mmCIF file of C-alpha atoms in Angstrom:
data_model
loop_
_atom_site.group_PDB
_atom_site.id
_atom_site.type_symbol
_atom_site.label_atom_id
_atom_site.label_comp_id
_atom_site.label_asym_id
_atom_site.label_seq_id
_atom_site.Cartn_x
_atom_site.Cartn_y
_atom_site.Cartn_z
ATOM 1 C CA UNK A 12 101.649 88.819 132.634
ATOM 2 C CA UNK A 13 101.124 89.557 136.424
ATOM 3 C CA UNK A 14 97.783 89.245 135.115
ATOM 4 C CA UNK A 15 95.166 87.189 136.154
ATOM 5 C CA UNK A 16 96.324 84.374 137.791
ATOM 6 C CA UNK A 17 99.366 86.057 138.872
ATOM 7 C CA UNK A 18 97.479 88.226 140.893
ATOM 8 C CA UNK A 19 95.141 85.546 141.959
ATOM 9 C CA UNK A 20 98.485 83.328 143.528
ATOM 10 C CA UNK A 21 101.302 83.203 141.821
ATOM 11 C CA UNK A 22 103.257 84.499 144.259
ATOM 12 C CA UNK A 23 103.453 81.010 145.881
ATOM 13 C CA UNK A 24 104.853 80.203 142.495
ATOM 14 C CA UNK A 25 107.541 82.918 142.018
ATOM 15 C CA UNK A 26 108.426 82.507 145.352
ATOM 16 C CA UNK A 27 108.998 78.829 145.576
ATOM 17 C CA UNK A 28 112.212 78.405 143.738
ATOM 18 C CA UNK A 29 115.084 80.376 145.140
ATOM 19 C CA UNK A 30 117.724 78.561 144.468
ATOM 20 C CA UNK A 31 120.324 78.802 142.148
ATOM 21 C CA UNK A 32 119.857 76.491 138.887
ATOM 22 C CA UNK A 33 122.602 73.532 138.661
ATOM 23 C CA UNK A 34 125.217 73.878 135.933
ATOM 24 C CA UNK A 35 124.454 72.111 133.102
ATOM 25 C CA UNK A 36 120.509 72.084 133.669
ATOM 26 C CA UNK A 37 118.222 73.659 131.446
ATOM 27 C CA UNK A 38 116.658 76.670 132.479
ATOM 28 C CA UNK A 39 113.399 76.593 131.032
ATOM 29 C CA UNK A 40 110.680 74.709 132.338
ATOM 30 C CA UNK A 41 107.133 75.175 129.808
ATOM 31 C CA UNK A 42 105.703 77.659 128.134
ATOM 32 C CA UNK A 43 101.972 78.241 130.383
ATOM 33 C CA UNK A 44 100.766 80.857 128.218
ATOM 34 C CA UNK A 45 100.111 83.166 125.061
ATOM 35 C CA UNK A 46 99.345 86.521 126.107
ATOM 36 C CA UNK A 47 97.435 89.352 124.161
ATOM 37 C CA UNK A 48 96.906 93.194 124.484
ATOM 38 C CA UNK A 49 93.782 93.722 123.537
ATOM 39 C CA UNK A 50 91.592 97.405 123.039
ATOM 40 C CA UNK A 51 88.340 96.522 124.162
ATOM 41 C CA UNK A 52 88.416 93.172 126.862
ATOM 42 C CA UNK A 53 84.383 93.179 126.160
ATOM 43 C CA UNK A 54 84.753 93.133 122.262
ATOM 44 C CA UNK A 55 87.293 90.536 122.333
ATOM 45 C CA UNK A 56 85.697 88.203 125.118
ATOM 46 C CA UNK A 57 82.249 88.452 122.919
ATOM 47 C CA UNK A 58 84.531 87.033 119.926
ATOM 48 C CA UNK A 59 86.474 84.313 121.476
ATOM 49 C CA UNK A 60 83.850 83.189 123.204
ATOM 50 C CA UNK A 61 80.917 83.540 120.566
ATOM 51 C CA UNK A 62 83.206 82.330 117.644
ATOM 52 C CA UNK A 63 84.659 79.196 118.734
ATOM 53 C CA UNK A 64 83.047 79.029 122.572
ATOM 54 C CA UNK A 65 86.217 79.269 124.613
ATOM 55 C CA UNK A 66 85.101 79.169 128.478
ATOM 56 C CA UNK A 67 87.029 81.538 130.860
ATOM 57 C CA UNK A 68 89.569 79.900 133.058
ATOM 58 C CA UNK A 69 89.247 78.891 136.373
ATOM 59 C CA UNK A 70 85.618 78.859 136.835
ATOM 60 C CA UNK A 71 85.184 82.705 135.828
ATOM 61 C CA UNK A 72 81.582 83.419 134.026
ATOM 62 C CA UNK A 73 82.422 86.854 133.540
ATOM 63 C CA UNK A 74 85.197 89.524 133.160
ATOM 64 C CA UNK A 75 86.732 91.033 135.702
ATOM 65 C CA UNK A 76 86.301 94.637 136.189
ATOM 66 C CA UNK A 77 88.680 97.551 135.206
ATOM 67 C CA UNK A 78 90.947 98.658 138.105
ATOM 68 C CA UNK A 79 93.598 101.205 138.942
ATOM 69 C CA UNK A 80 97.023 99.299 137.353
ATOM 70 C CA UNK A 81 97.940 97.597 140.916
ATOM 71 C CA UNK A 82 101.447 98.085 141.864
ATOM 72 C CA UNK A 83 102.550 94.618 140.634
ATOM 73 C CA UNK A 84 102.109 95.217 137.435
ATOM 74 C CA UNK A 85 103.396 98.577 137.225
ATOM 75 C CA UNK A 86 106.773 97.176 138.214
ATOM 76 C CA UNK A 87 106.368 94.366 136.194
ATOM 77 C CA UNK A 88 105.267 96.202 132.773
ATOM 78 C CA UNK A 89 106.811 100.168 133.408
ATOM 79 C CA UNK A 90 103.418 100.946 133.077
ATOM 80 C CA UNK A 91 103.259 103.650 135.581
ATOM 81 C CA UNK A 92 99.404 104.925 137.093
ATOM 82 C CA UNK A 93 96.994 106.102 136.694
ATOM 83 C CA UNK A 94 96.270 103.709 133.945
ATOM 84 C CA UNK A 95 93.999 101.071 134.593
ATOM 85 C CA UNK A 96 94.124 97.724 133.717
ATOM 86 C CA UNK A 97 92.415 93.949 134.053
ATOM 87 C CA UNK A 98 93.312 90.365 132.211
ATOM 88 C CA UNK A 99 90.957 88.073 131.211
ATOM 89 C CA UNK A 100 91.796 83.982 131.221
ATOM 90 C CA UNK A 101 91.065 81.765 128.779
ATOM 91 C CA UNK A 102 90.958 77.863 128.966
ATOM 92 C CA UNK A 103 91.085 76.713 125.467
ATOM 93 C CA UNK A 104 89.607 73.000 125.223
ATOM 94 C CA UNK A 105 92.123 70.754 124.652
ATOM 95 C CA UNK A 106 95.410 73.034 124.537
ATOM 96 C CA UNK A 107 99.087 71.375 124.754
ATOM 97 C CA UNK A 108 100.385 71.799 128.128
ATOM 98 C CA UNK A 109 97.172 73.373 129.575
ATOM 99 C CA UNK A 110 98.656 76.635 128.727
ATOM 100 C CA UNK A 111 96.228 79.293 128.630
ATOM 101 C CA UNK A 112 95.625 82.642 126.548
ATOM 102 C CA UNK A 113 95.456 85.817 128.288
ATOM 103 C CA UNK A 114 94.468 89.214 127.405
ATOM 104 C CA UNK A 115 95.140 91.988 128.753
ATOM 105 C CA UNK A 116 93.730 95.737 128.426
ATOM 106 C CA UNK A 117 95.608 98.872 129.808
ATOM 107 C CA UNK A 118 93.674 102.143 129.359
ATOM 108 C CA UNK A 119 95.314 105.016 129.936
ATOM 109 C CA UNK A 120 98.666 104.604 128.006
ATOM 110 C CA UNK A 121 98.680 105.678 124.087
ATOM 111 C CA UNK A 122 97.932 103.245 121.757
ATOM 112 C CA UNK A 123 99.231 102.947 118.486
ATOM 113 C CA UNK A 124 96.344 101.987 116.278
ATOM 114 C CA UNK A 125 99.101 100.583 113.272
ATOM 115 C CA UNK A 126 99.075 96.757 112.777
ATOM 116 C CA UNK A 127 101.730 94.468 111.671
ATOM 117 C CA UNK A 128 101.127 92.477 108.618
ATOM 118 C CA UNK A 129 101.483 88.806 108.826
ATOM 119 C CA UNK A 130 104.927 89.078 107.107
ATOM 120 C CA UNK A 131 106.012 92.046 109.692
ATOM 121 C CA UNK A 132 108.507 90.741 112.572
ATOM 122 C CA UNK A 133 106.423 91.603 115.220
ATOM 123 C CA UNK A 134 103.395 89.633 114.218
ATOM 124 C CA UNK A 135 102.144 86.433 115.775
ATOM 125 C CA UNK A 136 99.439 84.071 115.682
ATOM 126 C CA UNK A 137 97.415 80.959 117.677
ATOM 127 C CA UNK A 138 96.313 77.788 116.212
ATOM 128 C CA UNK A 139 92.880 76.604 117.314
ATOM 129 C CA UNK A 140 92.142 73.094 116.086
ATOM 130 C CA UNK A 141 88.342 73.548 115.307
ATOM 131 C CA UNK A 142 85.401 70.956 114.488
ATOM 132 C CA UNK A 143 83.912 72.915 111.873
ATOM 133 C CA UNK A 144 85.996 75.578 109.701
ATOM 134 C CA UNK A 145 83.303 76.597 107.637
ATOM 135 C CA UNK A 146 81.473 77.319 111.024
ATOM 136 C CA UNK A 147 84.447 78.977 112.217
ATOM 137 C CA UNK A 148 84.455 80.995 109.115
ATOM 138 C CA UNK A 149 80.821 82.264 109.203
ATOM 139 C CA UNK A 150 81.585 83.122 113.098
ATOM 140 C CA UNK A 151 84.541 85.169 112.493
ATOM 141 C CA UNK A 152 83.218 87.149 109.643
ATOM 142 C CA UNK A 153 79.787 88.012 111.757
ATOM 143 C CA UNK A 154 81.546 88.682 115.113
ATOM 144 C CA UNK A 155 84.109 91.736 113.473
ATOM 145 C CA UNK A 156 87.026 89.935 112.400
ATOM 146 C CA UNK A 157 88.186 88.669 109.190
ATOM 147 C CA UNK A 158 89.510 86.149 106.890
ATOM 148 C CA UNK A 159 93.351 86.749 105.509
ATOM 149 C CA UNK A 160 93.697 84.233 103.803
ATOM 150 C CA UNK A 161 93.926 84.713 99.534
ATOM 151 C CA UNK A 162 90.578 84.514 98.429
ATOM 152 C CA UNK A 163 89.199 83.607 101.693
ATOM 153 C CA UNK A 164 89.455 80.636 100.583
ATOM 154 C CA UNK A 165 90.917 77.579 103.188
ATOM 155 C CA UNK A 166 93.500 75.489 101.784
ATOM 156 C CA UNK A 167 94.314 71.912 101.901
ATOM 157 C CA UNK A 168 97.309 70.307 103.287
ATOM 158 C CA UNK A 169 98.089 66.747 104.038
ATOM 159 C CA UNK A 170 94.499 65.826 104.804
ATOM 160 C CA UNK A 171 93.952 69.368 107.194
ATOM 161 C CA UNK A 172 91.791 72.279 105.734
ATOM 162 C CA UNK A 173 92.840 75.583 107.249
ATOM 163 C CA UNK A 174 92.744 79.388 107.082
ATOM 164 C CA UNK A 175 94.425 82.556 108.497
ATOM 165 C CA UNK A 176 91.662 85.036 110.533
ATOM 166 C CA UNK A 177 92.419 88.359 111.777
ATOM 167 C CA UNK A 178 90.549 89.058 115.287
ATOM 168 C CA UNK A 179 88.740 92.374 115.891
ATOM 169 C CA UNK A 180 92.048 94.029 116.958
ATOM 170 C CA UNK A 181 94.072 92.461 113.483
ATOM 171 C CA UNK A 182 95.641 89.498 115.717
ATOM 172 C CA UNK A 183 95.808 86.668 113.455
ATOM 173 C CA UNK A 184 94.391 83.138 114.447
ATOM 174 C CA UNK A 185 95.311 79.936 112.195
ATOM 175 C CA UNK A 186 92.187 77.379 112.090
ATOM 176 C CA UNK A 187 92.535 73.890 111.514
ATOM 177 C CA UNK A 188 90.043 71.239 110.717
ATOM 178 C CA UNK A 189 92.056 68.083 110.673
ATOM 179 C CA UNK A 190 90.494 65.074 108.462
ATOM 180 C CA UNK A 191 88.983 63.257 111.846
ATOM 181 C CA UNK A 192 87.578 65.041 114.868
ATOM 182 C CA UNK A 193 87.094 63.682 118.269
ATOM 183 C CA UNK A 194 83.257 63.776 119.354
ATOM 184 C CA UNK A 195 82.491 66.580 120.810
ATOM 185 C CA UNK A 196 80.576 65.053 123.733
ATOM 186 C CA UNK A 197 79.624 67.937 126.174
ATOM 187 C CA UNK A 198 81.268 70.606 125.109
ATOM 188 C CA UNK A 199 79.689 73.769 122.969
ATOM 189 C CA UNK A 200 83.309 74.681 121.971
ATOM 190 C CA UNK A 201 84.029 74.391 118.321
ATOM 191 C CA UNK A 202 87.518 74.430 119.445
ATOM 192 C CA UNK A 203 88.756 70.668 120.310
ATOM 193 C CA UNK A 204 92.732 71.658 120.085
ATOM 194 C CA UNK A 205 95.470 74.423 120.300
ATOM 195 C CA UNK A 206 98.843 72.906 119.855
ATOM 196 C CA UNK A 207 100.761 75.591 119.418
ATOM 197 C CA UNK A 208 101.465 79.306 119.048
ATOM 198 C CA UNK A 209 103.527 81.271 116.369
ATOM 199 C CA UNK A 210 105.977 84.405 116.320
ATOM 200 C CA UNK A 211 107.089 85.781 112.724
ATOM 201 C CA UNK A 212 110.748 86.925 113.284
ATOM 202 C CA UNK A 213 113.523 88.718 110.985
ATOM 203 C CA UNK A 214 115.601 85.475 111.326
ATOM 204 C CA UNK A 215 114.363 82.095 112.390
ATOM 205 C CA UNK A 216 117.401 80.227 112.205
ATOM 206 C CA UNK A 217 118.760 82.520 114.605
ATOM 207 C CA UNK A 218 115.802 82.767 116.827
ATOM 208 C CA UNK A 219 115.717 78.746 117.324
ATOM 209 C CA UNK A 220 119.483 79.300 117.898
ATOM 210 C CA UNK A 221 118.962 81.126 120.919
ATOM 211 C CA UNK A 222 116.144 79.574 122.242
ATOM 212 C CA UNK A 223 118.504 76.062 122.148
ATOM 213 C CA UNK A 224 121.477 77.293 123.151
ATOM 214 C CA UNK A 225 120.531 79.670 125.683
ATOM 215 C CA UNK A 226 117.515 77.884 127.726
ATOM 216 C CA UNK A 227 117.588 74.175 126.506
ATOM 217 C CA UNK A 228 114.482 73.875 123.914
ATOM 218 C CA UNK A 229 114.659 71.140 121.694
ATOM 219 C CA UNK A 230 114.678 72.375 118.147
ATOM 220 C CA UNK A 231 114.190 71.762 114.637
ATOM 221 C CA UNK A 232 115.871 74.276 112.468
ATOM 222 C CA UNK A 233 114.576 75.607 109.223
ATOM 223 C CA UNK A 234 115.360 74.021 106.252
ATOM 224 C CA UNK A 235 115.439 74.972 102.735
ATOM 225 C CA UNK A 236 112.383 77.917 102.107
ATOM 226 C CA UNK A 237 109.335 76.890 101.185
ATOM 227 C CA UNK A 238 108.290 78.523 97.892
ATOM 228 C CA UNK A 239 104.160 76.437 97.356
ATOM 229 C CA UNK A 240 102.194 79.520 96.226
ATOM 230 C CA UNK A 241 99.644 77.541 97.546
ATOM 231 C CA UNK A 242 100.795 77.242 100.909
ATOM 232 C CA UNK A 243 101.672 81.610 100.321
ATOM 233 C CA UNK A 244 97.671 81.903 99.789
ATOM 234 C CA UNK A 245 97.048 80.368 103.566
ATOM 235 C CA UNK A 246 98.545 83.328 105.676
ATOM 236 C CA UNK A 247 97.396 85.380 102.481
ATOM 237 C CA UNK A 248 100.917 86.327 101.261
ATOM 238 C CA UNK A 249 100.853 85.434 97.546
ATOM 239 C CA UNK A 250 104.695 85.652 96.481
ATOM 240 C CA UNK A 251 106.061 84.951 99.378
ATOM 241 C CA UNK A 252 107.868 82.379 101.164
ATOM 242 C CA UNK A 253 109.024 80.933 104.422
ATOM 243 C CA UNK A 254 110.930 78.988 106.607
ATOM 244 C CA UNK A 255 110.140 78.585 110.434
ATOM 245 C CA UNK A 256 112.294 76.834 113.255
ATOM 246 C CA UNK A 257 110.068 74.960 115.956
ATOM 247 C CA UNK A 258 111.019 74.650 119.894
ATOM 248 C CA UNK A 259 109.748 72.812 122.454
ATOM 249 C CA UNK A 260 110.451 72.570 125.757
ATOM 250 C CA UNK A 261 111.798 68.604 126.746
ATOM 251 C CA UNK A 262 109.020 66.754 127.408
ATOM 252 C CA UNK A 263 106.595 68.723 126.954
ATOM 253 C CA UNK A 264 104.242 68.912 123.621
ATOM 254 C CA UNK A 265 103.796 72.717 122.830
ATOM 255 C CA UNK A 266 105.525 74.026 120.198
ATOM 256 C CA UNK A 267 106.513 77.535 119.360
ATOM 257 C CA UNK A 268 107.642 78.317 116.132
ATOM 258 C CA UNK A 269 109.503 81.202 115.045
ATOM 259 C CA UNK A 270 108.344 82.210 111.013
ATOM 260 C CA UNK A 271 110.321 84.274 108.794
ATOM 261 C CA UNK A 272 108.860 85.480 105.379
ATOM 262 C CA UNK A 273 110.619 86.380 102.482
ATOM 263 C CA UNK A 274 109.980 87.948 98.854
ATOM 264 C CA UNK A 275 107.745 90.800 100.463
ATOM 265 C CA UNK A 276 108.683 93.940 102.028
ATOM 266 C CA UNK A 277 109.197 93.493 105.921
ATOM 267 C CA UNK A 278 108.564 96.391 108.208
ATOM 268 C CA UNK A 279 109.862 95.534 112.150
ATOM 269 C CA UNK A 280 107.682 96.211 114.601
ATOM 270 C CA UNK A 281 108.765 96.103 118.370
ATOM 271 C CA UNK A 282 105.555 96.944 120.643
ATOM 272 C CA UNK A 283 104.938 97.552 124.621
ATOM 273 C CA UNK A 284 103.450 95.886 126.782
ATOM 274 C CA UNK A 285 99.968 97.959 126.777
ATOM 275 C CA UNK A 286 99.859 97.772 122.982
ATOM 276 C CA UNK A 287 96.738 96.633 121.561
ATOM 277 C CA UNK A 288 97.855 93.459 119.781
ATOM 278 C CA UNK A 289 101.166 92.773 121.277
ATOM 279 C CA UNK A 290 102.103 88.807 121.525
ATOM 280 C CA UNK A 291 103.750 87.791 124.672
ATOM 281 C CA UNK A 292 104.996 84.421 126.148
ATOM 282 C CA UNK A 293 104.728 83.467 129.606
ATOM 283 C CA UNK A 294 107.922 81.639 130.420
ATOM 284 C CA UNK A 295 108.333 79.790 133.521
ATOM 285 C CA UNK A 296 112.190 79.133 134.480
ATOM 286 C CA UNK A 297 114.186 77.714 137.377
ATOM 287 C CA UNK A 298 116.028 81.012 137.364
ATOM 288 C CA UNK A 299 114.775 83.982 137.032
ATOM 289 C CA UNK A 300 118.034 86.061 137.583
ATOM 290 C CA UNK A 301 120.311 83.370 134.784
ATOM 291 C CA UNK A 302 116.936 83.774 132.093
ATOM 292 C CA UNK A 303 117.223 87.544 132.386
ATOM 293 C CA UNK A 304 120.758 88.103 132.186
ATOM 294 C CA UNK A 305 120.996 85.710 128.976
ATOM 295 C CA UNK A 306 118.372 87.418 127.452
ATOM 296 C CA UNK A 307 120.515 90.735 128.211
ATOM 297 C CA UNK A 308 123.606 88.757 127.032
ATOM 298 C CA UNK A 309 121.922 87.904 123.530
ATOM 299 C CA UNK A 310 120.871 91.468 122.835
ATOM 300 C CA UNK A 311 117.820 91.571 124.377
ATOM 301 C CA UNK A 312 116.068 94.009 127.410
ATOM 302 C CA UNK A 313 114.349 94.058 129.980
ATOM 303 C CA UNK A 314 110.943 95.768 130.637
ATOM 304 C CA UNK A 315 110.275 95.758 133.993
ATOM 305 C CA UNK A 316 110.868 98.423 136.356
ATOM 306 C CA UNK A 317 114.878 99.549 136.924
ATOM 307 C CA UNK A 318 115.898 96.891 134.162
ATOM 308 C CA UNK A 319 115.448 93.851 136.652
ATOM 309 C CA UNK A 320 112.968 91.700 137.988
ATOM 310 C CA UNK A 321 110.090 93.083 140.793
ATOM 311 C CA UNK A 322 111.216 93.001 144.003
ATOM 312 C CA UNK A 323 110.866 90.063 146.333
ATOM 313 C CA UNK A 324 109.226 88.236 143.237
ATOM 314 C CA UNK A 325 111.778 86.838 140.938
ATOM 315 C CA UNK A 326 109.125 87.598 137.479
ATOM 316 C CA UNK A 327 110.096 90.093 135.330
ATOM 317 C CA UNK A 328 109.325 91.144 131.484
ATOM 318 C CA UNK A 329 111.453 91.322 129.185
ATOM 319 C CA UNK A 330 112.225 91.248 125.234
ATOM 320 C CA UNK A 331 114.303 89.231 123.360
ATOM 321 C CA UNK A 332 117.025 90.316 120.825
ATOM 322 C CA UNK A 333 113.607 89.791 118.001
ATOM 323 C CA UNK A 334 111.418 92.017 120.166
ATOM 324 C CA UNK A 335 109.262 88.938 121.478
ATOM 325 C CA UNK A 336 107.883 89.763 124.880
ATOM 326 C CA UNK A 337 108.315 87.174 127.929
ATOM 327 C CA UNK A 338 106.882 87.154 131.084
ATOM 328 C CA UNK A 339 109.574 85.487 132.617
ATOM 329 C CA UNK A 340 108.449 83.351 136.241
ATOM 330 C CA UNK A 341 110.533 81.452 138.355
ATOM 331 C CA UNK A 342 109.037 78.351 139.773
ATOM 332 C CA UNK A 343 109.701 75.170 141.235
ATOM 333 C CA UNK A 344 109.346 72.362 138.631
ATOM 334 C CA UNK A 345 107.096 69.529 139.698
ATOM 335 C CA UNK A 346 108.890 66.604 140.280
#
């Protein structure tokens, strides 16, 4: 969001691009990041950072202070003063794209205490490629959050043991320990690897759909659902099962895939901005103007202040005809 970084500079970033995009080019440009409400910024920096050792970004060795919700983002997210607000950066060792994860805590605002479950459109989780699961395991559990997975058990899966978390505010994490690790050299961080991040939809056939048609992603669509009650236990949905469609922006290695679980009651949920838990994607595009008016044109909304981007700034937020959140930023690819 206009979070951290933003606010540090990315004005020279929203501002750079101002033309027009070329027919016939895609719009999108990467994915940078996979943002996070969170209900207490100390309580959830202590976890990512004493579970699996993720540094700050940028240099930072501590969080930033609370401040009054600066203008910016009150445009950007509708949420009006005298809130306050601060987002915290995370550089997570050895993430595709160098995208980061950000969290972000509004006080102020209410906030609903109800989670999703994994199942719920609404939900989302990250995958952290770690060294050590069962280490990663015991950290979780003693830092507040918990395992989801059936029996708490991991699973095994082509060579890869792995297990669904919940953090301390319920947002779900997938861990990975792949059959070979690279040496961990210098770094304290049990994470080595994020190469991707997940959003559970209502329909992911329809959600890779739009993503292809409307801002170029490469896709693979779902295929036939998969039914392994083993493979049910991981997110810890015994008698389910589940299909997902997986874009990725040309040329780039990130992927975001859209799940969609079946055989269990589903209960929607569409969440603000200042909602502890709510998933968002920041979405850099050539055009901010074309992104927002296809998201409009495929049922979607936008968040930001009088229904169009801020000012002078060409970033806006918006929501997508599934409910998933972008922070939508125009800037100038590199060549």
């Amino acid at each position: 969001m206009v979070l951290a970084g933003l606010l540090a500079g990315m004005s020279v970033l929203a501002l750079g691009a101002q033309q027009n995009t070329p027919a016939g080019a895609r719009n999108i440009v990467r994915i940078s990041k996979y943002i996070i409400s969170v209900s207490n910024a100390e309580r959830s920096a202590a976890f990512y950072q004493g579970a699996f050792g993720i540094p700050f970004a940028n240099g930072a060795t501590a969080l930033p202070p609370s401040q009054p919700v600066p203008d910016l983002v009150q445009a950007l997210t509708s949420v009006k003063a005298p809130a306050m607000f601060r987002a915290t950066l995370f550089a997570i060792p050895g993430a595709a794209d160098d995208f980061v994860f950000e969290q972000t805590e509004f006080i102020g605002p209410p906030r609903p205490t109800e989670r999703p479950r994994m199942q719920d459109p609404g939900a989302s989780f990250l995958v952290l490629n770690v060294r050590d699961l069962d280490a990663a395991i015991a950290a979780v559990k003693r830092l507040g959050g918990r395992i989801v997975s059936t029996g708490e058990q991991p699973v095994a899966n082509n060579g890869n043991r792995a297990v669904f978390a919940a953090d301390p505010d319920g947002a779900f994490i997938e861990m990975i320990q792949p059959p070979t690790v690279p040496p961990a050299g210098a770094s304290k961080s049990l994470v080595f690897g994020s190469p991707r991040v997940a959003f559970v939809v209502a329909d992911a056939e329809k959600a890779g759909q739009f993503y292809r048609d409307t801002f170029g992603f490469e896709v693979r669509m779902p295929g036939p659902w998969n039914e392994d009650q083993r493979m049910a236990g991981l997110p810890g949905l015994p008698g389910s099962k589940v299909r997902s469609a997986t874009v990725t922006v040309p040329g780039k290695t990130l992927s975001w895939q859209f799940y969609e679980y079946g055989g269990l009651p589903r209960t929607p949920y569409v969440r603000n901005v200042p909602d502890p838990g709510a998933p968002a994607v920041g979405f850099e595009v050539r055009d901010t103007a074309a992104a927002i008016a296809a998201i409009k044109a495929g049922g979607g909304s936008v968040v930001s202040a009088g229904g169009k981007p801020v000012e002078g700034r060409n970033l806006a937020f918006a929501r997508d005809q599934h409910g998933v959140l972008l922070e939508v930023i125009q800037v100038a690819p590199k060549p």
